XYZ file of C-alpha atoms in Angstrom:
181
model
C -13.353 41.628 13.361
C -9.608 41.729 13.977
C -7.052 39.133 13.215
C -6.626 37.872 16.663
C -10.433 37.351 16.998
C -10.605 35.525 13.637
C -7.724 33.215 14.668
C -9.641 32.364 18.152
C -12.587 31.522 15.930
C -10.606 28.792 14.020
C -8.988 27.348 17.157
C -11.104 24.294 16.903
C -9.602 23.253 13.536
C -6.260 22.041 14.921
C -7.959 19.538 17.414
C -10.397 18.573 14.538
C -7.537 17.845 12.273
C -5.609 15.802 14.843
C -8.824 13.776 15.847
C -9.441 13.299 12.253
C -5.888 12.135 11.582
C -6.366 9.493 14.440
C -9.492 8.566 12.924
C -7.892 8.154 9.426
C -4.698 6.382 10.667
C -6.808 3.732 12.163
C -9.254 3.162 9.541
C -7.828 3.956 6.315
C -7.134 0.940 4.061
C -3.875 2.170 2.580
C -1.126 4.653 3.352
C -1.740 8.535 2.859
C -1.312 9.761 -0.623
C -0.348 13.277 -1.405
C 0.716 12.432 -5.097
C 3.440 14.312 -6.787
C 6.833 14.246 -5.268
C 5.520 13.408 -1.714
C 3.857 10.226 -2.890
C 2.454 7.858 -0.254
C 3.491 7.540 3.384
C 2.280 5.625 6.600
C 1.338 7.747 9.731
C 0.782 6.282 13.289
C 0.108 7.687 16.756
C 3.007 6.671 19.069
C 2.865 6.452 22.891
C 1.621 9.781 23.909
C -1.774 11.294 23.517
C -3.627 14.277 25.137
C -7.245 14.701 24.552
C -9.328 17.691 26.056
C -12.225 19.993 25.554
C -12.352 23.501 24.301
C -14.798 24.451 27.258
C -13.250 26.958 29.814
C -11.202 25.061 32.470
C -12.020 21.708 30.964
C -9.885 18.702 32.181
C -7.327 17.121 29.678
C -6.473 13.584 29.718
C -2.834 12.368 29.272
C -2.342 8.818 27.996
C 1.341 7.686 27.946
C 2.816 4.228 27.065
C 1.842 1.337 24.789
C -0.939 2.370 22.332
C -2.932 5.130 23.945
C -5.219 5.446 20.947
C -6.481 1.922 21.280
C -7.314 2.357 25.009
C -10.781 2.222 26.198
C -10.065 5.397 28.296
C -8.980 7.349 25.245
C -12.139 6.334 23.298
C -14.313 6.926 26.169
C -12.918 10.642 26.156
C -13.791 11.071 22.672
C -17.437 9.688 23.261
C -17.614 12.416 26.052
C -16.931 15.090 23.329
C -13.075 15.570 23.851
C -10.841 15.777 21.001
C -7.117 15.114 20.610
C -5.151 18.122 21.430
C -1.564 16.759 21.283
C 0.012 13.518 20.237
C 3.307 11.881 19.333
C 3.366 10.816 15.751
C 5.441 8.743 13.400
C 5.716 9.243 9.676
C 7.283 6.586 7.341
C 7.984 7.342 3.605
C 10.181 4.709 1.652
C 13.318 4.409 3.771
C 12.784 7.605 5.854
C 11.294 7.937 9.206
C 10.250 10.999 11.200
C 8.928 10.983 14.816
C 7.407 14.407 16.374
C 4.877 15.633 18.697
C 2.082 17.508 17.175
C 0.347 20.329 19.176
C -3.209 20.878 17.704
C -4.018 24.496 19.089
C -0.735 25.986 17.589
C -0.570 23.524 14.634
C 3.031 23.134 15.725
C 5.517 20.310 16.033
C 8.164 19.737 18.459
C 10.684 17.071 19.590
C 11.283 16.215 16.005
C 13.518 13.397 15.375
C 14.465 13.320 11.552
C 15.878 10.177 9.521
C 19.569 9.603 9.752
C 21.796 12.006 7.869
C 23.990 10.374 5.465
C 26.315 13.314 4.394
C 29.862 13.619 5.844
C 30.650 17.224 5.318
C 29.304 19.733 7.769
C 27.669 22.044 5.192
C 26.142 18.950 3.524
C 24.571 17.730 6.863
C 23.176 21.033 7.556
C 21.557 21.061 4.028
C 20.424 17.554 4.369
C 18.811 18.048 7.709
C 16.965 21.206 6.395
C 15.871 18.939 3.317
C 14.454 16.286 5.845
C 12.616 18.825 7.841
C 11.274 20.414 4.783
C 9.867 16.898 3.647
C 8.128 16.578 7.008
C 6.734 20.323 6.621
C 5.418 19.442 3.301
C 3.713 16.194 4.259
C 2.029 17.577 7.289
C 1.021 20.674 5.122
C -0.338 18.369 2.462
C -2.320 16.390 5.043
C -3.883 19.623 6.486
C -4.909 20.494 2.952
C -6.570 17.176 2.372
C -8.466 17.803 5.831
C -9.353 21.297 4.895
C -10.750 20.456 1.468
C -12.691 17.618 2.883
C -13.823 19.709 5.868
C -15.468 22.498 3.607
C -16.833 19.840 1.235
C -20.369 18.309 1.227
C -18.509 15.037 1.713
C -17.541 16.053 5.173
C -21.202 16.029 6.470
C -22.437 13.334 4.127
C -19.799 10.793 4.277
C -16.758 11.520 6.513
C -18.753 12.780 9.489
C -21.031 9.761 9.790
C -18.042 7.527 9.594
C -16.031 9.548 12.082
C -19.039 9.204 14.655
C -19.533 5.321 14.018
C -15.626 5.148 14.832
C -15.982 7.108 17.963
C -19.054 5.024 18.936
C -16.995 2.014 18.824
C -18.306 0.466 15.431
C -15.969 -0.974 12.862
C -15.289 1.428 9.922
C -13.142 1.091 7.034
C -12.191 4.231 4.929
C -10.788 4.397 1.506
C -7.784 6.550 0.935
C -8.657 10.163 -0.187
C -7.628 10.944 -3.587
C -4.295 12.841 -4.026
C -4.619 16.404 -4.610
């Protein structure tokens, strides 16, 4: 099997990850914790959400404005087997705040708004902007790492997936934060 075929076989991971983030953002009792220098941070979904299916020619649903993740239509789409494929997210860590669009299929971010840059010199501004982008990258990679560790563990089928299904069904669920790696 060539590399392209291997990548196609793992396409579902991005949508599962974004759907899991949606689930965790709404049900987790505390902020996300990656430990180390990253520490804790809050993550929530903003005013744009796209849900779709991996099936060929499947329709996508775009929800904009307000809080689309809490809408009846978005929850119904989940119940029909669709998953999050794109979302506008916000991350807040200490006094820094990032906003961006996450695209699940490519595991990519776009339209990134970073925290305000404090440096006054042009070179320093560039380095500070790069540092802030690196921090966002570290947080997203850390979250994806947490997801992957959970996804391949027995806890996925024994604990996480049943809670995720309850949440999709509209039942009240509260999750303990995952331990820092």
